[in-house]
XYZ file of C-alpha atoms in Angstrom:
770
model
C 26.943 50.940 22.809
C 24.291 53.238 21.299
C 20.638 53.120 22.195
C 18.447 51.584 19.616
C 16.796 54.370 17.559
C 13.006 54.519 17.262
C 13.201 53.917 13.534
C 14.972 50.611 14.184
C 12.195 49.477 16.413
C 9.649 50.560 13.795
C 11.478 48.546 11.101
C 11.445 45.450 13.229
C 7.768 45.899 14.046
C 6.969 46.296 10.347
C 8.955 43.148 9.487
C 7.166 41.208 12.216
C 3.764 42.417 11.019
C 4.596 41.431 7.468
C 5.587 37.943 8.550
C 2.495 37.581 10.734
C 0.207 38.693 7.931
C 1.819 36.721 5.128
C 2.649 33.369 6.646
C -0.897 32.467 7.778
C -2.229 33.351 4.319
C 0.357 31.108 2.655
C -0.340 28.272 4.970
C -3.852 28.097 3.559
C -2.568 27.909 -0.023
C -1.106 25.033 -1.892
C 2.391 24.650 -0.621
C 4.409 27.222 -2.546
C 8.161 27.050 -2.986
C 8.659 30.570 -1.652
C 7.003 32.548 1.155
C 8.657 35.937 1.358
C 11.510 36.253 -1.161
C 13.573 39.418 -0.729
C 17.176 39.549 -1.811
C 18.283 37.759 -4.987
C 21.657 37.369 -6.729
C 23.199 35.458 -9.627
C 26.533 33.709 -9.568
C 28.921 33.830 -12.502
C 27.448 30.712 -14.105
C 23.852 31.932 -14.043
C 22.446 30.183 -10.972
C 19.963 32.298 -9.024
C 20.092 32.570 -5.211
C 17.013 33.677 -3.232
C 16.760 34.752 0.385
C 13.360 33.747 1.755
C 12.797 35.734 4.965
C 9.693 33.791 5.952
C 11.164 30.352 5.423
C 14.463 31.383 7.045
C 16.335 29.768 4.160
C 18.412 30.559 1.120
C 17.525 28.678 -2.053
C 19.210 28.151 -5.377
C 17.287 28.012 -8.644
C 19.855 26.498 -10.938
C 20.325 27.462 -14.529
C 18.951 24.094 -15.527
C 15.814 24.351 -13.395
C 16.764 22.497 -10.212
C 15.592 23.765 -6.822
C 18.151 23.476 -4.015
C 18.455 24.481 -0.375
C 21.729 26.321 0.059
C 21.455 27.458 3.661
C 18.980 27.176 6.500
C 17.115 24.242 7.887
C 13.859 26.235 7.963
C 14.001 26.592 11.740
C 14.126 30.225 12.819
C 17.084 30.817 15.072
C 20.847 31.077 15.152
C 22.952 27.931 15.041
C 25.259 25.879 12.873
C 28.372 27.991 12.387
C 31.244 25.768 11.288
C 28.908 23.080 9.965
C 26.793 22.346 6.933
C 24.948 25.473 5.831
C 21.799 23.553 4.921
C 21.504 22.370 8.546
C 22.092 25.802 10.110
C 19.444 28.070 11.613
C 18.772 31.473 10.056
C 16.477 34.285 11.105
C 14.615 36.146 8.341
C 17.501 36.455 5.829
C 16.796 39.397 3.511
C 19.853 39.752 1.266
C 22.534 37.730 -0.498
C 25.601 38.419 -2.636
C 27.955 36.133 -4.499
C 31.665 36.817 -4.558
C 33.856 36.259 -7.625
C 35.302 33.164 -5.941
C 31.834 31.700 -5.398
C 31.537 32.649 -1.744
C 27.911 33.210 -0.812
C 27.254 36.119 1.586
C 23.971 36.130 3.544
C 22.433 39.029 5.451
C 21.003 37.017 8.363
C 18.814 39.995 9.172
C 16.957 38.755 12.230
C 20.225 37.491 13.763
C 21.971 40.838 13.102
C 24.815 39.015 11.388
C 26.506 38.549 8.043
C 27.264 34.909 7.316
C 29.098 33.146 4.497
C 28.771 29.779 2.831
C 32.000 28.296 1.488
C 32.134 24.732 0.174
C 28.772 24.089 1.823
C 29.825 25.237 5.308
C 28.482 28.299 7.075
C 30.321 30.853 9.230
C 29.755 34.354 10.650
C 32.009 37.130 9.351
C 30.292 40.184 10.861
C 27.923 41.024 13.700
C 27.835 39.994 17.314
C 24.077 39.351 17.286
C 23.141 42.557 19.159
C 20.813 44.975 17.385
C 22.704 48.231 17.820
C 25.534 50.242 16.364
C 29.050 49.432 17.486
C 32.533 48.471 16.310
C 33.623 50.716 13.464
C 37.342 50.372 12.909
C 37.436 47.038 14.651
C 36.960 43.380 13.918
C 33.691 42.889 12.064
C 32.631 39.864 14.095
C 32.714 42.019 17.236
C 30.650 44.818 15.723
C 26.940 45.407 16.240
C 24.536 45.623 13.296
C 20.865 46.555 13.241
C 18.719 44.975 10.496
C 21.317 44.359 7.762
C 19.097 44.167 4.649
C 21.303 44.491 1.572
C 24.754 43.369 0.382
C 27.081 44.119 -2.526
C 30.732 43.479 -3.370
C 32.942 46.274 -4.631
C 35.787 46.083 -7.116
C 38.323 45.344 -4.356
C 36.349 42.379 -3.071
C 35.169 44.206 0.045
C 31.614 43.587 1.231
C 29.169 46.516 1.458
C 26.335 46.188 3.981
C 23.181 48.288 4.264
C 22.889 48.521 8.066
C 19.301 49.681 7.629
C 18.131 50.485 11.136
C 21.475 52.118 11.879
C 20.900 54.255 8.735
C 24.408 53.563 7.548
C 26.285 51.873 4.698
C 29.171 49.899 6.150
C 32.151 48.207 4.545
C 33.942 45.025 5.607
C 37.474 44.542 4.253
C 40.075 42.151 5.601
C 37.820 41.459 8.556
C 37.598 45.130 9.632
C 34.311 47.057 9.540
C 33.931 50.798 8.789
C 31.156 53.205 7.795
C 31.307 54.741 4.310
C 27.930 56.511 4.201
C 25.435 57.813 6.734
C 26.057 59.503 10.036
C 23.506 57.353 11.869
C 20.825 60.053 11.977
C 17.596 59.021 10.293
C 16.764 61.736 7.802
C 17.779 63.353 4.586
C 20.734 65.674 4.368
C 24.283 65.982 3.076
C 24.018 65.904 -0.718
C 27.138 67.432 -2.209
C 29.209 66.596 0.841
C 31.020 63.615 2.294
C 28.821 60.523 2.350
C 29.865 59.744 5.913
C 28.363 63.045 7.070
C 25.078 62.628 5.208
C 21.760 61.564 6.637
C 20.003 58.586 5.097
C 16.769 56.859 6.057
C 16.631 53.077 6.170
C 18.946 52.230 3.250
C 17.636 48.939 1.805
C 19.808 48.203 -1.245
C 23.319 48.855 -2.509
C 25.000 48.367 -5.891
C 28.449 49.081 -7.321
C 29.208 50.186 -10.884
C 32.267 49.196 -12.863
C 33.721 52.695 -12.440
C 33.637 52.396 -8.643
C 30.531 54.490 -7.864
C 28.232 53.162 -5.156
C 24.436 53.415 -5.430
C 22.120 53.308 -2.417
C 18.361 52.848 -2.178
C 17.604 55.546 0.393
C 14.281 53.800 0.877
C 12.382 56.004 3.276
C 13.688 59.103 1.508
C 12.156 57.657 -1.702
C 15.266 58.246 -3.704
C 18.435 56.709 -5.109
C 21.659 58.294 -3.987
C 25.124 57.802 -5.389
C 28.553 58.035 -3.785
C 31.286 59.117 -6.169
C 34.763 57.641 -5.999
C 35.855 60.765 -4.083
C 33.332 59.997 -1.312
C 30.822 62.752 -2.189
C 27.156 61.791 -2.031
C 24.419 63.095 -4.337
C 20.904 62.161 -5.388
C 20.491 60.318 -8.702
C 16.756 59.641 -8.911
C 13.619 60.699 -7.136
C 9.899 60.226 -7.794
C 10.153 56.742 -6.270
C 8.070 55.079 -3.599
C 10.061 53.088 -1.045
C 12.650 51.837 -3.557
C 14.389 48.654 -2.511
C 16.508 46.452 -4.752
C 18.945 48.015 -7.229
C 21.563 46.622 -9.607
C 23.867 48.108 -12.253
C 23.569 46.514 -15.705
C 26.420 45.854 -18.119
C 25.380 48.954 -20.056
C 25.675 51.169 -16.990
C 21.985 51.760 -16.377
C 20.508 51.168 -12.933
C 17.579 48.796 -12.379
C 15.330 49.792 -9.461
C 12.571 47.934 -7.624
C 10.146 50.820 -7.135
C 8.392 48.827 -4.438
C 5.355 50.879 -3.526
C 4.777 51.924 -7.128
C 4.688 48.180 -8.024
C 7.176 48.784 -10.854
C 10.560 47.667 -12.124
C 12.267 50.771 -13.435
C 15.532 51.759 -15.095
C 17.512 54.935 -14.523
C 20.108 56.362 -16.831
C 23.092 58.380 -15.705
C 20.976 61.513 -15.519
C 18.358 59.929 -13.273
C 15.705 59.690 -15.966
C 13.394 56.779 -15.219
C 11.917 54.217 -17.584
C 9.406 51.553 -16.610
C 10.421 48.041 -17.617
C 7.737 45.975 -15.919
C 4.580 46.488 -13.959
C 1.291 48.214 -14.620
C 1.477 50.113 -11.352
C -1.437 48.123 -10.022
C -0.798 46.011 -6.934
C -1.807 42.468 -7.697
C -0.611 39.354 -9.469
C -0.183 38.200 -13.059
C -0.063 34.900 -14.828
C 3.235 33.426 -15.900
C 4.114 34.723 -19.368
C 2.124 37.937 -19.012
C 3.238 41.004 -20.853
C 5.532 42.984 -18.575
C 3.791 46.308 -19.249
C 0.352 45.140 -18.105
C 1.375 42.756 -15.357
C 0.321 43.545 -11.813
C 3.105 43.261 -9.225
C 3.034 43.086 -5.464
C 5.907 44.899 -3.753
C 8.887 44.003 -5.929
C 11.945 43.721 -3.678
C 15.352 42.386 -4.733
C 16.773 42.998 -8.233
C 19.444 41.162 -10.210
C 20.575 40.672 -13.813
C 21.146 37.174 -15.168
C 24.217 36.104 -17.087
C 22.115 36.491 -20.249
C 21.137 40.052 -19.354
C 17.625 39.187 -18.180
C 16.357 41.639 -15.544
C 15.132 39.589 -12.576
C 13.271 40.710 -9.460
C 11.570 39.214 -6.451
C 7.787 39.792 -6.605
C 7.827 39.564 -2.841
C 4.175 39.599 -1.846
C 3.306 37.367 -4.796
C 5.825 34.882 -3.301
C 7.562 34.647 -6.607
C 10.523 35.574 -8.773
C 9.977 37.216 -12.155
C 12.325 37.276 -15.115
C 11.846 39.788 -17.903
C 12.449 37.848 -21.118
C 13.629 39.397 -24.395
C 10.087 38.994 -25.783
C 8.826 41.489 -23.173
C 6.967 38.957 -21.037
C 7.481 38.044 -17.392
C 8.262 34.447 -16.521
C 9.001 32.403 -13.466
C 12.471 30.843 -13.255
C 12.327 27.349 -14.711
C 12.953 25.951 -11.225
C 9.607 27.427 -10.115
C 7.683 26.715 -13.312
C 6.167 23.277 -12.908
C 5.751 21.468 -16.230
C 8.017 23.733 -18.254
C 10.191 21.680 -20.576
C 12.971 21.960 -23.140
C 14.003 19.590 -25.891
C 17.533 18.853 -27.150
C 18.245 17.118 -30.454
C 21.656 15.784 -31.440
C 22.638 15.417 -35.092
C 25.930 13.611 -35.700
C 27.406 11.197 -38.256
C 27.693 7.508 -37.507
C 31.305 7.344 -38.688
C 33.965 10.020 -38.853
C 37.715 10.403 -39.057
C 39.445 11.480 -35.872
C 39.510 15.259 -35.632
C 37.035 15.758 -38.454
C 33.724 14.975 -36.770
C 31.207 17.516 -35.583
C 27.742 17.409 -34.114
C 24.892 19.869 -34.172
C 22.714 20.426 -31.120
C 19.334 22.085 -31.481
C 17.371 23.168 -28.432
C 13.755 24.276 -28.267
C 12.020 25.549 -25.157
C 8.796 26.904 -23.745
C 10.109 30.454 -23.337
C 11.357 32.031 -26.530
C 14.610 30.892 -28.093
C 16.728 29.068 -25.522
C 20.051 30.597 -24.670
C 22.956 29.291 -22.682
C 25.293 26.435 -23.390
C 24.945 22.967 -24.780
C 27.322 20.230 -23.791
C 28.186 16.992 -25.513
C 28.679 13.928 -23.345
C 30.535 10.807 -24.321
C 29.031 8.396 -21.860
C 29.288 10.464 -18.705
C 32.286 12.537 -19.792
C 31.867 16.032 -21.188
C 33.810 16.323 -24.430
C 32.629 19.650 -25.881
C 30.620 22.683 -24.913
C 29.415 25.724 -26.767
C 26.977 28.613 -26.440
C 23.755 28.407 -28.359
C 23.066 30.876 -31.112
C 19.468 31.002 -32.195
C 18.857 27.814 -30.248
C 21.514 25.789 -32.015
C 25.246 25.157 -31.986
C 27.675 22.984 -33.889
C 30.386 21.399 -31.807
C 33.651 20.039 -33.173
C 34.332 16.555 -31.880
C 38.076 16.784 -32.220
C 38.640 15.384 -28.751
C 36.902 12.079 -29.419
C 39.509 9.362 -29.650
C 39.444 6.407 -32.006
C 36.721 3.953 -31.112
C 32.966 3.790 -30.684
C 31.315 6.545 -28.661
C 27.847 6.938 -27.238
C 26.937 10.601 -27.435
C 24.261 12.678 -25.772
C 23.591 16.395 -25.933
C 22.814 18.170 -22.685
C 21.322 21.640 -22.621
C 22.365 23.511 -19.465
C 19.314 25.743 -19.352
C 19.088 29.512 -19.229
C 17.038 30.031 -16.102
C 13.859 30.251 -18.140
C 14.130 27.062 -20.172
C 15.187 24.056 -18.125
C 17.915 21.601 -18.908
C 17.288 18.908 -21.504
C 19.090 15.782 -22.676
C 18.937 14.303 -26.159
C 18.609 10.644 -27.018
C 21.832 8.673 -27.435
C 23.685 8.537 -30.724
C 26.512 6.175 -31.673
C 29.605 7.495 -33.439
C 32.581 5.464 -34.616
C 35.839 7.402 -34.890
C 38.502 6.030 -37.225
C 42.197 7.000 -37.157
C 43.323 10.104 -38.951
C 46.013 9.661 -41.565
C 49.437 11.116 -40.919
C 52.293 11.349 -43.371
C 55.818 10.808 -42.144
C 58.894 11.796 -44.115
C 62.155 10.350 -42.895
C 65.271 12.403 -43.436
C 67.756 10.386 -45.508
C 70.874 9.288 -43.681
C 74.221 8.091 -44.974
C 76.713 6.431 -42.665
C 79.876 4.389 -42.961
C 79.824 0.701 -42.369
C 80.739 -0.060 -38.784
C 79.465 3.188 -37.314
C 76.603 3.405 -34.847
C 73.127 3.851 -36.247
C 72.317 7.532 -35.667
C 69.093 8.881 -34.261
C 66.812 8.931 -37.258
C 64.752 12.055 -37.752
C 62.026 13.275 -39.994
C 58.826 15.239 -40.160
C 55.254 14.382 -39.370
C 52.360 16.162 -41.003
C 48.665 16.077 -40.324
C 48.677 16.219 -36.508
C 45.802 18.248 -35.133
C 46.701 21.382 -33.210
C 45.059 19.952 -30.112
C 47.549 17.076 -30.142
C 50.631 19.176 -30.640
C 53.290 17.743 -28.385
C 51.276 14.582 -27.777
C 52.083 12.754 -31.020
C 55.525 12.168 -32.446
C 57.002 10.036 -35.189
C 59.586 7.460 -34.210
C 61.825 6.532 -37.129
C 63.579 3.159 -37.053
C 65.427 0.787 -39.354
C 66.389 -2.866 -39.287
C 70.024 -1.957 -39.880
C 72.464 -2.378 -37.036
C 75.995 -1.218 -36.462
C 77.598 -4.063 -38.432
C 74.881 -4.541 -41.012
C 76.416 -4.922 -44.494
C 76.757 -1.906 -46.703
C 73.597 -1.250 -48.652
C 70.298 0.599 -48.557
C 67.909 0.041 -45.685
C 64.354 1.368 -45.474
C 63.374 3.693 -42.648
C 59.997 2.982 -41.089
C 57.851 5.239 -38.935
C 55.699 4.544 -35.921
C 53.914 6.861 -33.524
C 54.409 7.650 -29.883
C 52.692 9.946 -27.454
C 49.475 10.022 -25.504
C 47.377 10.799 -28.593
C 49.136 8.425 -30.991
C 46.363 5.830 -30.917
C 44.164 8.267 -32.810
C 46.369 8.290 -35.882
C 47.634 5.933 -38.560
C 50.965 6.816 -40.113
C 52.360 6.048 -43.539
C 55.553 7.089 -45.256
C 55.423 9.784 -47.882
C 56.702 9.243 -51.399
C 59.698 11.433 -50.615
C 60.652 9.629 -47.424
C 64.338 8.836 -47.251
C 66.303 5.697 -46.438
C 69.440 4.756 -44.563
C 72.456 4.266 -46.806
C 75.377 2.310 -45.338
C 78.450 2.907 -47.482
C 81.724 1.014 -47.515
C 84.106 2.210 -44.866
C 87.703 3.275 -45.412
C 90.371 0.761 -44.598
C 94.010 1.177 -43.664
C 96.606 -1.273 -44.890
C 100.024 -1.531 -43.299
C 102.794 -3.769 -44.629
C 105.162 -4.920 -41.933
C 108.900 -5.017 -42.353
C 109.973 -8.700 -42.570
C 110.995 -9.943 -39.193
C 114.111 -11.597 -40.647
C 116.160 -11.268 -43.810
C 116.506 -14.019 -46.334
C 118.752 -15.156 -49.055
C 118.166 -15.415 -52.724
C 116.186 -18.507 -53.487
C 114.727 -18.754 -50.014
C 111.127 -17.598 -49.200
C 110.768 -14.055 -47.934
C 107.990 -13.939 -45.317
C 105.583 -11.052 -45.880
C 103.001 -9.674 -43.431
C 100.287 -7.013 -43.657
C 97.377 -5.868 -41.546
C 94.174 -4.249 -42.755
C 92.200 -2.242 -40.206
C 88.763 -0.645 -40.317
C 88.452 3.094 -39.955
C 85.216 2.346 -38.053
C 84.368 -1.082 -36.681
C 84.324 -4.571 -38.084
C 87.024 -6.682 -39.687
C 87.883 -6.346 -43.372
C 87.837 -9.578 -45.368
C 89.183 -10.567 -48.769
C 92.765 -10.732 -49.931
C 95.965 -8.733 -49.948
C 98.361 -8.657 -52.898
C 102.039 -7.977 -52.279
C 103.270 -6.055 -55.258
C 106.799 -5.289 -56.384
C 106.809 -2.866 -59.228
C 104.100 -4.105 -61.566
C 104.327 -7.690 -60.455
C 102.307 -9.404 -57.791
C 104.834 -11.517 -55.953
C 102.439 -13.052 -53.384
C 98.773 -13.091 -52.372
C 97.285 -13.816 -48.961
C 93.787 -14.138 -47.548
C 92.893 -11.911 -44.627
C 92.192 -13.699 -41.366
C 90.985 -11.438 -38.562
C 92.486 -8.472 -40.318
C 95.910 -10.028 -40.884
C 97.540 -11.453 -44.010
C 100.731 -13.509 -44.176
C 102.426 -15.245 -47.095
C 105.844 -15.795 -48.644
C 107.689 -14.397 -51.622
C 108.942 -17.787 -52.732
C 112.224 -17.120 -54.550
C 113.270 -13.521 -54.471
C 116.467 -12.627 -56.255
C 119.320 -11.146 -54.383
C 119.118 -7.418 -54.100
C 116.861 -4.635 -52.794
C 113.114 -5.209 -53.040
C 110.449 -2.479 -52.640
C 107.068 -4.016 -51.864
C 103.575 -2.620 -51.121
C 100.550 -4.428 -49.708
C 97.407 -3.768 -51.752
C 94.060 -4.637 -50.149
C 91.414 -5.318 -52.769
C 88.450 -4.335 -50.545
C 85.222 -6.232 -49.902
C 81.505 -5.559 -49.706
C 81.946 -3.350 -46.642
C 85.401 -1.818 -46.980
C 87.199 0.277 -49.545
C 90.485 -0.898 -51.084
C 93.638 0.544 -49.606
C 97.362 0.415 -50.245
C 100.099 0.389 -47.669
C 103.176 2.552 -47.669
C 106.069 0.764 -49.364
C 108.516 -1.279 -47.402
C 112.097 -1.947 -48.544
C 114.016 -5.118 -47.744
C 117.334 -6.533 -48.923
C 117.662 -10.152 -50.058
C 121.215 -11.371 -49.708
C 122.887 -13.708 -52.204
C 122.795 -17.404 -51.280
C 126.001 -18.269 -49.287
C 128.502 -20.504 -51.205
C 132.151 -21.502 -50.960
C 135.213 -21.598 -53.216
C 137.946 -24.231 -53.383
C 141.550 -23.436 -54.282
C 145.053 -24.613 -53.494
C 147.039 -22.686 -51.016
C 150.641 -22.866 -52.052
C 151.961 -25.094 -54.839
C 149.452 -27.026 -56.826
C 152.167 -29.370 -58.205
C 154.120 -31.882 -56.169
C 157.009 -34.209 -57.355
C 157.808 -37.193 -55.200
C 159.632 -40.551 -55.397
C 157.514 -43.657 -55.534
C 156.493 -44.663 -52.061
C 156.679 -41.055 -50.841
C 153.840 -38.771 -49.644
C 152.805 -35.681 -51.584
C 150.842 -32.981 -49.679
C 148.717 -30.138 -50.877
C 147.098 -27.361 -48.829
C 143.580 -26.483 -49.926
C 141.664 -23.337 -48.927
C 137.864 -23.439 -48.695
C 136.519 -19.880 -48.466
C 132.934 -18.578 -47.904
C 131.632 -16.938 -51.079
C 129.764 -14.864 -49.990
C 130.203 -15.138 -46.268
C 129.155 -16.781 -44.174
C 128.885 -20.349 -45.325
C 127.864 -22.520 -42.454
C 127.656 -25.866 -44.201
C 130.232 -28.616 -43.742
C 132.311 -29.158 -46.908
C 133.319 -32.807 -47.473
C 136.507 -33.338 -49.433
C 137.317 -35.992 -52.045
C 139.960 -36.539 -54.723
C 140.082 -38.539 -57.974
C 142.772 -39.409 -60.566
C 145.210 -41.061 -58.107
C 147.967 -43.363 -59.397
C 147.283 -47.080 -59.070
C 148.022 -48.167 -55.593
C 148.116 -44.614 -54.193
C 145.969 -43.570 -51.264
C 144.704 -40.120 -50.244
C 143.470 -38.506 -47.013
C 142.308 -35.060 -45.927
C 143.078 -33.503 -42.626
C 140.456 -32.640 -41.674
C 138.125 -34.482 -44.024
C 135.389 -31.805 -43.534
C 135.651 -28.083 -42.992
C 133.193 -25.251 -42.315
C 134.297 -21.987 -43.921
C 132.168 -19.815 -41.606
C 132.585 -16.139 -42.174
C 136.066 -16.363 -43.664
C 137.783 -19.594 -44.845
C 139.165 -22.897 -43.671
C 142.027 -25.143 -44.857
C 142.541 -28.843 -45.188
C 145.671 -30.784 -46.165
C 145.493 -33.463 -48.824
C 148.076 -36.203 -48.324
C 148.784 -38.766 -51.143
C 150.720 -41.901 -50.364
C 152.338 -43.037 -53.599
C 153.091 -46.786 -54.142
C 156.699 -48.018 -53.940
C 156.578 -49.492 -57.466
C 154.617 -48.067 -60.253
C 152.541 -50.675 -61.993
C 151.731 -50.879 -65.776
C 148.523 -52.676 -66.817
C 148.313 -55.126 -69.932
C 145.377 -57.101 -71.393
C 145.554 -61.017 -71.868
C 143.214 -63.955 -72.560
C 143.706 -66.882 -70.266
C 144.235 -70.411 -71.691
C 141.057 -71.497 -70.155
C 139.160 -68.915 -72.077
C 140.896 -69.849 -75.269
C 140.225 -73.551 -74.728
C 136.564 -72.806 -74.151
C 136.396 -70.830 -77.342
C 138.448 -73.283 -79.402
C 136.254 -76.337 -78.908
C 133.210 -74.947 -80.727
C 135.365 -73.342 -83.342
C 137.084 -76.629 -84.134
C 133.765 -78.358 -84.527
C 132.699 -75.639 -86.884
C 135.945 -75.982 -88.919
C 135.385 -79.631 -89.535
C 132.042 -79.041 -90.951
C 132.854 -75.978 -92.911
C 136.004 -75.703 -94.844
C 139.474 -74.416 -94.757
C 138.485 -70.761 -94.741
C 136.582 -71.231 -91.580
C 139.553 -72.861 -89.878
C 141.731 -69.977 -90.840
C 139.303 -67.503 -89.314
C 139.273 -69.430 -86.114
C 143.014 -69.332 -85.786
C 143.064 -65.631 -86.359
C 140.509 -65.040 -83.599
C 142.508 -66.987 -81.108
C 145.665 -65.151 -81.897
C 143.943 -61.880 -81.490
C 142.433 -62.696 -78.115
C 145.725 -63.840 -76.852
C 147.080 -60.239 -77.069
C 145.084 -58.630 -74.003
C 146.376 -56.245 -71.137
C 148.277 -57.331 -68.077
C 150.016 -55.642 -65.120
C 153.698 -55.589 -64.910
C 156.265 -53.698 -62.894
C 157.643 -50.539 -64.539
C 161.380 -50.961 -64.572
C 162.053 -47.710 -66.332
C 163.300 -44.498 -64.748
C 160.765 -42.154 -66.513
C 158.684 -39.446 -64.578
C 154.979 -40.042 -64.416
C 152.610 -37.049 -64.087
C 149.087 -37.375 -62.702
C 146.347 -34.725 -62.731
C 144.252 -35.077 -59.599
C 140.766 -33.540 -59.201
C 139.982 -32.343 -55.676
C 136.253 -31.836 -54.971
C 134.445 -30.095 -52.077
C 130.791 -31.075 -51.573
C 128.242 -29.460 -49.256
C 124.550 -28.440 -48.923
C 123.505 -24.770 -48.956
C 120.696 -23.094 -46.944
C 118.197 -24.041 -49.594
C 119.110 -27.701 -49.159
C 120.741 -27.872 -52.592
C 123.941 -29.881 -53.195
C 126.868 -27.542 -53.906
C 130.065 -28.877 -55.473
C 133.318 -27.077 -56.342
C 136.556 -28.687 -57.713
C 140.130 -27.791 -58.387
C 143.076 -29.745 -59.849
C 146.542 -30.447 -58.597
C 149.485 -32.124 -60.375
C 151.414 -35.128 -58.983
C 154.783 -36.050 -60.501
C 156.193 -39.423 -59.547
C 159.718 -40.249 -60.842
């Protein structure tokens, strides 16, 4: 632990005297917003943060003109770590810095601590609360600081701290604190050597350039010193009086609060100074005064706004000044009571989705407003753009189909406050899209493929969020034909579009499918004259069942036709001739299937089975009357087999003879069968003669006699002749002669063939009776 140097005590006494002198004076004035503003800083969005040492608070003057308490309850003290920053106690905070992540760093000067505000909560990151020098190389929260009065963040994100009464510049990285400039001796020495070996006197501001150089306000040495990236310290600018706040601009120049000269100055790389604001007279100036004639009162902190406006705390005037592009000094809009801006929205009442735009025009009290303008749909921000010359035109491509209530909101630029336009109604109608379906051709019975196509007209912002869905009414077994393809939209942005088919959009063509016809070999053979059963099947090469008819063709002749039933056809070839037949099945096709022809089948039709009848042995027999003559008859299958029963009969027998067959019926089968014909001749052969009986003659004579009486002699003669003639008829008498009588007998076999037809064959035999 080092003893507190005399200069540290003097700094604290000076700070106390300032507070004692200023606060009572302010209490007698109308309640100002600020008492003793020192350090200031902008965040990346343009909001200004102010450390008020007398109010023990940190305020935010928003870009839009709002005034907020960021940290400090206004009670001087130390309390609140881990809780809400606005409820914490601070002690004369003199510096702030804003990290790239939005972390707010506060030099809680009177509490000898560095504190942060993250998400509204406050915490200590450096300093143990003891005003001394201690802790280099260790944890920052355990180190001792003495009047930390300035902060900056380097390119690595480390925090630089002007430990003023310790006459050092210290660095906090990853929670560890080190010294990077100043050896702790109050004085001036060391230019051209290592910064850590140099003497500085009450450093009150620090800034970092984009190339890594570090600038220090060596306040009581009345100069600005710079530490190169190699750690060597030199003097940049002199001819200053107690310089405090410094900041590096985007152009590389250094802005300096030349406090006791009552000036805001700029230094180039060579240390040449230019006055930007201040007449050099200590005093105050009205808002809007020309910067070159304005009186200032101890300018302290310096910052540059997001629009490039140099800004400084006019500490003893209890104010913040912004140097506008017109060369005048203005209060931030948050401190300028009554300053207003106006926003006007110009938009159509109806527009097609993706084609609407709106123009926002902003006017303000301080020059031409800069910053951004935002378009709200209800309470939702839909577009935002930077103003150019106080106006901007915003595309409204994100507005979906429907009616929208729009308002323009100007965010402010720190000088001109926020403004909101009156409401405007806009109706968005769907944008037209053109869909072109790719033509598709499929076979009947195949699955409907995924239909594809193109969609044109989708806005780039909706890429991937709108797609065309192509469909058709056709299904797998829809009949062959042409079917239209329709388009609909899908996707999260589809409701903003209306789709129609282009003139070149294709259709779905379902063509007839191939078929396969197979003729089946007849299950059984047939005989000539009998039906030959024919079968065929017709199958789809895809799905579905062919319909229509099948012709069975032999040569050039259609011998049978059948209708398909469930893919099968059956019919009969009614009376095929005996022989070999080559037949094909020819399917004629239907609305959904192509014709097809089967491979040929070959079948043999046998001749119709028949029989033959012939004698076996002698066909002539000679017997005595009363004897039996026998004949052997052979009945043979022709062609084999003949399975019908052949019944035998004989005609031409002598009178009184009888005949019998043994057996009376035969079945030839596959070969032949025999039967024996036996003829029983009569014992006496009988001759037949014709006669007219007396009774007949008497019956005829009576009318004839009556006629003869009435007629004449010629009639009587005719009557006698008739009677004589009739009296000469046949009569049977025994043949007493010894002559041989020959009879020709006809033997007949009768049967029914397979077709049910009567089949008869005969042969003759000779019978001699002597």
